[in-house]
Amino acid sequence: MDKNIANLLIKQLVFARTEDCHTNTNWELLLRQARAAGVMSRLAFFWKKFGMFEPPGFAATHLNSAYKYWLSQKRIVNWELHNLQQVFEQLKLPLILLKGTAYSAANLNADLGRVFSDIDILVPKQRLQEVKEALKWNGWFPEPLDSYDQNYYERWMHELPPMRHIQRGTTLDIHHNILPETCALYPDANLLLNSAVNIPNSNYWILAPEDMILHTASHLFWGGEFENGLRDLSDIDLLLREFSDKNSRFWQNLLDRADTLGLGKPLFYALRYSNKILKTPTPESIITASMIYSPGSSKIKIMDFLFLRALNPPHPTCNDKWTGFARWLLYIRSHWLKMPLHLLIPHLSRKSWLRLTNQGHH
């Protein structure tokens, strides 16, 4: 594969360079890369909303299908949020939305073509049991887990086990923080809750803009899962562009908030790789200021080696001989960052065994 056209998707997301798609074969490759990276619908928006390129007929068919899928998801999410809001009104709790759900409800640019599978919400930890019981009365039930996984969630995780609606089949993730309790970077959830903002003309709430960026950055660079890594990086890119356009003090506020929440390290990686890969227009002064969270000149070379591979579309044409190793190493790193050694070793041992026997949740 010619290295100049191997990663067509990155070129589209950054430059809308359809001149590289001068044959049907290359268009087919672009669509396969976009589907693998979970950004087919976003690519459709670049065409339909912004007119950045004009695809050939067969490609337009695929993009139209992806666009219609996104519209269908939007309707489903709106209906689910309407039902959830009724439950939260009874509990006298604000319905605080996270990740793709928040982008959708707030009509942020990161919602454009953003496909996701779960509805994510944030509630105070002390109200978790109350929320869980109320949701059960409204058709939401936890997915069955074995005793180990149940204990793992209850003791260490930042969320409840996923709940699924018995009729509609939609999945709900209820968070009480944005990182696990075992993680050294464990922000004060009350700061997140108290800074949440109401979406105008609605009963829904979302994290403050700075907190939204920090949550996405923490999820991507501390989570260790990169199937949707490029999609999440694209979210960060779109959010940074939108929020900085709306508020001249956004960049400094973002740095200050990262310091307050202790999330400077994920922010450093988010700024570095959104700029390197997607050319996010970040002020040089902000890049320089974020360097206080850099792991150091020698280690950052290693992180570049890993992340610049892991954040490519998970498609064979975007991989080299080191890509699989890079993703595996970052997966191990994520567990190392989130769990102390006395928990990590038995947990990974059990996880590896379950993978070998084709079972397990974590």
Tab-separated table of C-alpha atoms in Angstrom:
chain	number	residue	atom	x	y	z
A	1	MET	CA	0.000	0.000	0.000
A	2	ASP	CA	1.309	3.431	-1.000
A	3	LYS	CA	2.072	5.332	2.221
A	4	ASN	CA	0.785	8.535	0.608
A	5	ILE	CA	-2.751	7.149	0.400
A	6	ALA	CA	-2.732	4.497	3.139
A	7	ASN	CA	-4.508	6.634	5.737
A	8	LEU	CA	-7.068	8.394	3.589
A	9	LEU	CA	-9.402	8.896	6.538
A	10	ILE	CA	-7.040	11.165	8.478
A	11	LYS	CA	-6.590	13.302	5.376
A	12	GLN	CA	-10.349	13.591	5.003
A	13	LEU	CA	-10.937	14.528	8.632
A	14	VAL	CA	-8.235	17.187	8.500
A	15	PHE	CA	-8.063	18.500	4.972
A	16	ALA	CA	-11.060	16.987	3.101
A	17	ARG	CA	-8.479	15.811	0.566
A	18	THR	CA	-10.617	13.981	-1.940
A	19	GLU	CA	-7.957	14.448	-4.599
A	20	ASP	CA	-6.340	11.386	-3.009
A	21	CYS	CA	-9.576	9.473	-3.771
A	22	HIS	CA	-9.199	9.677	-7.521
A	23	THR	CA	-10.283	6.065	-8.094
A	24	ASN	CA	-13.215	3.951	-6.933
A	25	THR	CA	-10.710	1.672	-5.218
A	26	ASN	CA	-9.497	4.533	-3.052
A	27	TRP	CA	-13.049	5.598	-2.243
A	28	GLU	CA	-13.805	2.037	-1.176
A	29	LEU	CA	-10.726	2.120	1.033
A	30	LEU	CA	-11.787	5.421	2.590
A	31	LEU	CA	-15.224	4.031	3.423
A	32	ARG	CA	-13.735	0.894	4.976
A	33	GLN	CA	-11.388	2.987	7.117
A	34	ALA	CA	-14.223	5.280	8.189
A	35	ARG	CA	-16.455	2.349	9.110
A	36	ALA	CA	-13.660	0.689	11.105
A	37	ALA	CA	-12.998	3.938	12.989
A	38	GLY	CA	-16.681	4.589	13.733
A	39	VAL	CA	-16.772	7.903	11.861
A	40	MET	CA	-18.729	7.030	8.723
A	41	SER	CA	-21.622	9.273	9.800
A	42	ARG	CA	-19.221	12.101	10.593
A	43	LEU	CA	-17.720	11.773	7.137
A	44	ALA	CA	-21.259	11.983	5.766
A	45	PHE	CA	-21.708	15.305	7.545
A	46	PHE	CA	-18.562	16.695	5.970
A	47	TRP	CA	-20.250	16.028	2.662
A	48	LYS	CA	-23.926	16.842	3.327
A	49	LYS	CA	-23.634	19.757	5.754
A	50	PHE	CA	-20.361	21.376	4.760
A	51	GLY	CA	-19.993	20.339	1.122
A	52	MET	CA	-16.308	19.556	1.617
A	53	PHE	CA	-16.240	16.970	-1.170
A	54	GLU	CA	-18.454	15.268	-3.740
A	55	PRO	CA	-18.398	11.460	-3.547
A	56	PRO	CA	-19.122	9.149	-6.483
A	57	GLY	CA	-22.524	7.471	-6.586
A	58	PHE	CA	-21.695	4.249	-4.750
A	59	ALA	CA	-19.895	6.158	-1.971
A	60	ALA	CA	-22.805	8.593	-1.657
A	61	THR	CA	-25.116	5.617	-1.096
A	62	HIS	CA	-23.016	4.390	1.835
A	63	LEU	CA	-22.686	7.880	3.292
A	64	ASN	CA	-26.429	8.513	2.985
A	65	SER	CA	-27.088	5.270	4.820
A	66	ALA	CA	-24.718	6.307	7.619
A	67	TYR	CA	-26.396	9.708	7.813
A	68	LYS	CA	-29.864	8.129	8.120
A	69	TYR	CA	-28.561	5.814	10.844
A	70	TRP	CA	-27.366	8.854	12.786
A	71	LEU	CA	-30.773	10.550	12.403
A	72	SER	CA	-32.475	7.402	13.686
A	73	GLN	CA	-30.129	7.296	16.681
A	74	LYS	CA	-30.914	10.953	17.401
A	75	ARG	CA	-34.647	10.199	17.586
A	76	ILE	CA	-34.066	7.209	19.871
A	77	VAL	CA	-31.833	9.216	22.208
A	78	ASN	CA	-34.365	12.054	22.415
A	79	TRP	CA	-37.112	9.612	23.384
A	80	GLU	CA	-34.949	7.865	25.990
A	81	LEU	CA	-33.948	11.175	27.548
A	82	HIS	CA	-37.593	12.224	27.722
A	83	ASN	CA	-38.378	9.053	29.695
A	84	LEU	CA	-35.333	9.378	31.933
A	85	GLN	CA	-36.185	12.981	32.721
A	86	GLN	CA	-39.529	11.902	34.159
A	87	VAL	CA	-37.731	9.554	36.560
A	88	PHE	CA	-35.237	12.209	37.606
A	89	GLU	CA	-37.986	14.768	38.172
A	90	GLN	CA	-39.532	12.399	40.711
A	91	LEU	CA	-36.122	12.040	42.380
A	92	LYS	CA	-35.604	15.827	42.309
A	93	LEU	CA	-32.231	15.281	40.644
A	94	PRO	CA	-30.803	17.059	37.585
A	95	LEU	CA	-30.317	14.724	34.625
A	96	ILE	CA	-26.620	15.280	33.832
A	97	LEU	CA	-25.553	13.812	30.500
A	98	LEU	CA	-22.086	12.636	29.504
A	99	LYS	CA	-20.114	11.946	26.314
A	100	GLY	CA	-22.064	11.307	23.099
A	101	THR	CA	-25.399	11.713	24.879
A	102	ALA	CA	-24.380	15.192	26.014
A	103	TYR	CA	-23.137	16.190	22.569
A	104	SER	CA	-26.451	15.081	21.085
A	105	ALA	CA	-28.741	16.820	23.576
A	106	ALA	CA	-26.731	20.062	23.442
A	107	ASN	CA	-26.384	19.978	19.628
A	108	LEU	CA	-22.640	20.498	19.858
A	109	ASN	CA	-20.455	20.157	16.780
A	110	ALA	CA	-19.110	16.909	18.240
A	111	ASP	CA	-22.620	15.507	17.791
A	112	LEU	CA	-22.358	15.777	14.005
A	113	GLY	CA	-22.322	12.179	12.841
A	114	ARG	CA	-21.400	10.936	16.334
A	115	VAL	CA	-22.585	7.350	16.742
A	116	PHE	CA	-22.657	5.714	20.178
A	117	SER	CA	-24.254	2.695	21.806
A	118	ASP	CA	-24.948	3.726	25.423
A	119	ILE	CA	-26.649	6.606	27.199
A	120	ASP	CA	-24.251	7.983	29.821
A	121	ILE	CA	-25.321	10.008	32.855
A	122	LEU	CA	-23.682	11.344	36.033
A	123	VAL	CA	-25.312	11.185	39.471
A	124	PRO	CA	-24.061	11.863	43.024
A	125	LYS	CA	-22.544	8.736	44.529
A	126	GLN	CA	-24.736	8.937	47.617
A	127	ARG	CA	-27.859	8.759	45.410
A	128	LEU	CA	-26.785	5.747	43.314
A	129	GLN	CA	-28.958	3.158	45.036
A	130	GLU	CA	-31.973	5.440	44.988
A	131	VAL	CA	-31.523	6.120	41.268
A	132	LYS	CA	-31.034	2.424	40.536
A	133	GLU	CA	-34.243	1.445	42.331
A	134	ALA	CA	-36.269	4.175	40.613
A	135	LEU	CA	-35.002	3.050	37.225
A	136	LYS	CA	-35.984	-0.544	37.955
A	137	TRP	CA	-39.560	0.599	38.497
A	138	ASN	CA	-39.370	2.129	35.019
A	139	GLY	CA	-38.078	-0.923	33.183
A	140	TRP	CA	-34.288	-0.588	33.532
A	141	PHE	CA	-32.462	-3.614	34.935
A	142	PRO	CA	-28.749	-4.379	35.471
A	143	GLU	CA	-27.195	-6.824	33.065
A	144	PRO	CA	-26.377	-10.094	34.892
A	145	LEU	CA	-22.828	-10.319	36.253
A	146	ASP	CA	-20.933	-12.952	38.184
A	147	SER	CA	-19.970	-12.214	41.788
A	148	TYR	CA	-16.439	-11.095	40.871
A	149	ASP	CA	-17.601	-8.533	38.324
A	150	GLN	CA	-20.371	-7.290	40.620
A	151	ASN	CA	-17.878	-6.757	43.428
A	152	TYR	CA	-15.426	-5.126	40.999
A	153	TYR	CA	-17.999	-2.534	39.978
A	154	GLU	CA	-19.220	-1.837	43.493
A	155	ARG	CA	-15.791	-1.462	45.098
A	156	TRP	CA	-13.590	0.068	42.432
A	157	MET	CA	-15.422	1.418	39.419
A	158	HIS	CA	-16.733	4.921	38.734
A	159	GLU	CA	-20.028	3.595	37.404
A	160	LEU	CA	-22.706	1.002	38.025
A	161	PRO	CA	-22.970	-2.126	35.883
A	162	PRO	CA	-24.815	-1.249	32.651
A	163	MET	CA	-28.616	-1.230	32.840
A	164	ARG	CA	-30.777	-2.322	29.912
A	165	HIS	CA	-34.422	-1.457	29.305
A	166	ILE	CA	-36.507	-4.622	29.186
A	167	GLN	CA	-38.709	-3.382	26.314
A	168	ARG	CA	-36.633	-0.958	24.278
A	169	GLY	CA	-33.260	-2.688	24.720
A	170	THR	CA	-31.323	0.554	25.165
A	171	THR	CA	-28.319	0.552	27.500
A	172	LEU	CA	-27.737	3.064	30.295
A	173	ASP	CA	-24.396	3.713	32.018
A	174	ILE	CA	-24.730	5.486	35.373
A	175	HIS	CA	-21.513	7.192	36.469
A	176	HIS	CA	-20.671	8.744	39.813
A	177	ASN	CA	-17.257	9.962	38.611
A	178	ILE	CA	-15.251	10.033	35.388
A	179	LEU	CA	-12.364	7.778	36.518
A	180	PRO	CA	-12.253	4.719	38.818
A	181	GLU	CA	-11.648	5.156	42.534
A	182	THR	CA	-8.444	3.122	42.256
A	183	CYS	CA	-6.946	5.597	39.777
A	184	ALA	CA	-4.296	8.010	41.056
A	185	LEU	CA	-6.080	10.686	39.015
A	186	TYR	CA	-9.407	10.643	40.845
A	187	PRO	CA	-11.136	14.024	40.546
A	188	ASP	CA	-13.583	15.381	43.088
A	189	ALA	CA	-16.960	14.466	41.601
A	190	ASN	CA	-18.639	17.268	43.538
A	191	LEU	CA	-16.644	19.784	41.511
A	192	LEU	CA	-18.003	18.235	38.324
A	193	LEU	CA	-21.570	18.111	39.620
A	194	ASN	CA	-21.551	21.651	40.977
A	195	SER	CA	-20.200	23.093	37.717
A	196	ALA	CA	-22.681	21.323	35.443
A	197	VAL	CA	-24.630	23.662	33.166
A	198	ASN	CA	-28.217	23.547	31.993
A	199	ILE	CA	-28.826	23.140	28.269
A	200	PRO	CA	-30.901	26.189	27.276
A	201	ASN	CA	-34.624	25.527	26.819
A	202	SER	CA	-34.387	22.008	28.215
A	203	ASN	CA	-34.417	20.060	31.472
A	204	TYR	CA	-31.065	18.439	30.715
A	205	TRP	CA	-27.655	19.268	32.098
A	206	ILE	CA	-24.126	18.684	30.806
A	207	LEU	CA	-20.633	19.110	32.206
A	208	ALA	CA	-19.025	22.530	31.944
A	209	PRO	CA	-17.101	22.912	28.649
A	210	GLU	CA	-13.710	22.508	30.320
A	211	ASP	CA	-14.891	19.450	32.259
A	212	MET	CA	-16.303	17.929	29.082
A	213	ILE	CA	-12.888	18.146	27.411
A	214	LEU	CA	-11.143	16.717	30.472
A	215	HIS	CA	-13.602	13.834	30.698
A	216	THR	CA	-13.115	12.912	27.045
A	217	ALA	CA	-9.332	13.222	27.391
A	218	SER	CA	-9.295	11.045	30.520
A	219	HIS	CA	-11.498	8.431	28.887
A	220	LEU	CA	-9.295	8.256	25.784
A	221	PHE	CA	-5.797	8.470	27.245
A	222	TRP	CA	-6.435	6.605	30.515
A	223	GLY	CA	-9.025	4.124	29.226
A	224	GLY	CA	-6.778	1.882	27.139
A	225	GLU	CA	-9.366	1.022	24.478
A	226	PHE	CA	-8.734	2.367	20.991
A	227	GLU	CA	-11.393	0.783	18.783
A	228	ASN	CA	-12.981	4.241	18.698
A	229	GLY	CA	-9.802	6.159	19.463
A	230	LEU	CA	-9.827	8.303	16.337
A	231	ARG	CA	-13.528	9.066	16.815
A	232	ASP	CA	-12.866	10.219	20.386
A	233	LEU	CA	-9.892	12.300	19.254
A	234	SER	CA	-12.140	13.858	16.613
A	235	ASP	CA	-14.611	14.685	19.413
A	236	ILE	CA	-11.836	16.479	21.290
A	237	ASP	CA	-10.836	18.354	18.150
A	238	LEU	CA	-14.387	19.536	17.451
A	239	LEU	CA	-15.048	20.474	21.085
A	240	LEU	CA	-11.819	22.462	21.377
A	241	ARG	CA	-12.572	24.360	18.178
A	242	GLU	CA	-16.152	25.133	19.196
A	243	PHE	CA	-15.519	26.145	22.798
A	244	SER	CA	-12.473	28.285	21.983
A	245	ASP	CA	-14.463	30.109	19.288
A	246	LYS	CA	-17.189	30.955	21.805
A	247	ASN	CA	-14.982	32.070	24.694
A	248	SER	CA	-11.685	33.944	24.376
A	249	ARG	CA	-10.670	32.779	27.858
A	250	PHE	CA	-11.468	29.130	27.214
A	251	TRP	CA	-7.882	27.950	26.773
A	252	GLN	CA	-6.681	29.458	30.050
A	253	ASN	CA	-9.818	28.260	31.823
A	254	LEU	CA	-9.115	24.758	30.519
A	255	LEU	CA	-5.584	24.748	31.928
A	256	ASP	CA	-6.793	26.124	35.262
A	257	ARG	CA	-9.555	23.541	35.500
A	258	ALA	CA	-7.171	20.695	34.691
A	259	ASP	CA	-4.984	21.851	37.556
A	260	THR	CA	-7.968	22.057	39.927
A	261	LEU	CA	-9.208	18.566	39.056
A	262	GLY	CA	-5.732	17.023	38.859
A	263	LEU	CA	-6.235	16.059	35.209
A	264	GLY	CA	-3.343	17.923	33.629
A	265	LYS	CA	-1.729	14.763	32.259
A	266	PRO	CA	-4.704	13.605	30.164
A	267	LEU	CA	-5.094	17.181	28.931
A	268	PHE	CA	-1.454	17.286	27.848
A	269	TYR	CA	-1.920	14.179	25.712
A	270	ALA	CA	-5.231	15.439	24.303
A	271	LEU	CA	-3.699	18.733	23.193
A	272	ARG	CA	-0.584	17.060	21.840
A	273	TYR	CA	-2.250	14.407	19.706
A	274	SER	CA	-5.265	16.393	18.534
A	275	ASN	CA	-2.752	18.937	17.241
A	276	LYS	CA	-0.367	16.365	15.758
A	277	ILE	CA	-3.013	14.180	14.117
A	278	LEU	CA	-6.013	16.429	13.423
A	279	LYS	CA	-4.225	19.791	13.347
A	280	THR	CA	-6.397	21.318	16.072
A	281	PRO	CA	-5.511	25.046	16.143
A	282	THR	CA	-4.097	25.316	19.666
A	283	PRO	CA	-2.284	28.492	20.808
A	284	GLU	CA	1.451	27.939	21.164
A	285	SER	CA	1.322	29.467	24.643
A	286	ILE	CA	-1.168	26.786	25.721
A	287	ILE	CA	0.954	23.983	24.274
A	288	THR	CA	3.954	25.388	26.144
A	289	ALA	CA	2.012	25.750	29.397
A	290	SER	CA	0.737	22.163	29.154
A	291	MET	CA	4.320	20.886	28.979
A	292	ILE	CA	4.495	20.935	32.783
A	293	TYR	CA	2.440	17.725	32.560
A	294	SER	CA	4.743	16.096	29.997
A	295	PRO	CA	6.312	12.792	31.080
A	296	GLY	CA	9.731	14.076	29.945
A	297	SER	CA	11.645	14.257	26.677
A	298	SER	CA	12.701	10.603	26.539
A	299	LYS	CA	9.372	9.134	27.634
A	300	ILE	CA	7.346	11.353	25.300
A	301	LYS	CA	9.176	9.781	22.359
A	302	ILE	CA	7.910	6.413	23.534
A	303	MET	CA	4.388	7.770	23.991
A	304	ASP	CA	4.485	9.255	20.479
A	305	PHE	CA	5.553	5.862	19.141
A	306	LEU	CA	2.558	4.260	20.866
A	307	PHE	CA	-0.229	6.822	20.522
A	308	LEU	CA	0.496	7.853	16.932
A	309	ARG	CA	-0.122	4.209	16.024
A	310	ALA	CA	-2.968	3.423	18.411
A	311	LEU	CA	-4.985	6.470	17.334
A	312	ASN	CA	-4.974	5.517	13.671
A	313	PRO	CA	-8.134	3.905	12.261
A	314	PRO	CA	-8.226	0.221	13.319
A	315	HIS	CA	-7.921	-0.949	9.726
A	316	PRO	CA	-5.102	-3.072	8.214
A	317	THR	CA	-4.155	-0.353	5.712
A	318	CYS	CA	-3.455	2.054	8.594
A	319	ASN	CA	-1.344	-0.367	10.613
A	320	ASP	CA	2.332	-1.185	10.588
A	321	LYS	CA	4.130	-4.085	12.259
A	322	TRP	CA	4.154	-2.254	15.602
A	323	THR	CA	0.512	-1.155	15.781
A	324	GLY	CA	-0.839	-4.229	17.542
A	325	PHE	CA	1.987	-4.121	20.065
A	326	ALA	CA	1.374	-0.394	20.676
A	327	ARG	CA	-2.323	-0.924	21.400
A	328	TRP	CA	-1.586	-3.888	23.667
A	329	LEU	CA	1.032	-1.935	25.619
A	330	LEU	CA	-1.320	1.035	26.059
A	331	TYR	CA	-4.007	-1.364	27.251
A	332	ILE	CA	-1.656	-2.709	29.941
A	333	ARG	CA	-0.623	0.875	30.762
A	334	SER	CA	-4.250	1.870	31.324
A	335	HIS	CA	-4.685	-0.829	33.942
A	336	TRP	CA	-1.391	0.111	35.570
A	337	LEU	CA	-2.580	3.729	35.809
A	338	LYS	CA	-5.980	2.810	37.198
A	339	MET	CA	-5.143	0.046	39.673
A	340	PRO	CA	-2.517	-0.519	42.376
A	341	LEU	CA	-0.260	-3.531	41.822
A	342	HIS	CA	-1.900	-5.767	44.433
A	343	LEU	CA	-5.196	-5.430	42.539
A	344	LEU	CA	-3.765	-5.259	39.034
A	345	ILE	CA	-1.967	-8.618	38.907
A	346	PRO	CA	-4.891	-10.830	39.997
A	347	HIS	CA	-7.332	-8.777	37.913
A	348	LEU	CA	-5.309	-9.063	34.692
A	349	SER	CA	-4.655	-12.746	35.357
A	350	ARG	CA	-8.370	-13.396	35.644
A	351	LYS	CA	-9.135	-11.190	32.644
A	352	SER	CA	-6.585	-13.038	30.498
A	353	TRP	CA	-8.019	-16.394	31.494
A	354	LEU	CA	-11.561	-15.284	30.661
A	355	ARG	CA	-10.420	-14.005	27.273
A	356	LEU	CA	-8.766	-17.342	26.534
A	357	THR	CA	-12.021	-19.099	27.398
A	358	ASN	CA	-14.154	-16.525	25.502
A	359	GLN	CA	-16.080	-15.137	28.460
A	360	GLY	CA	-15.998	-12.193	30.846
A	361	HIS	CA	-16.982	-8.510	30.883
A	362	HIS	CA	-13.783	-6.554	31.696
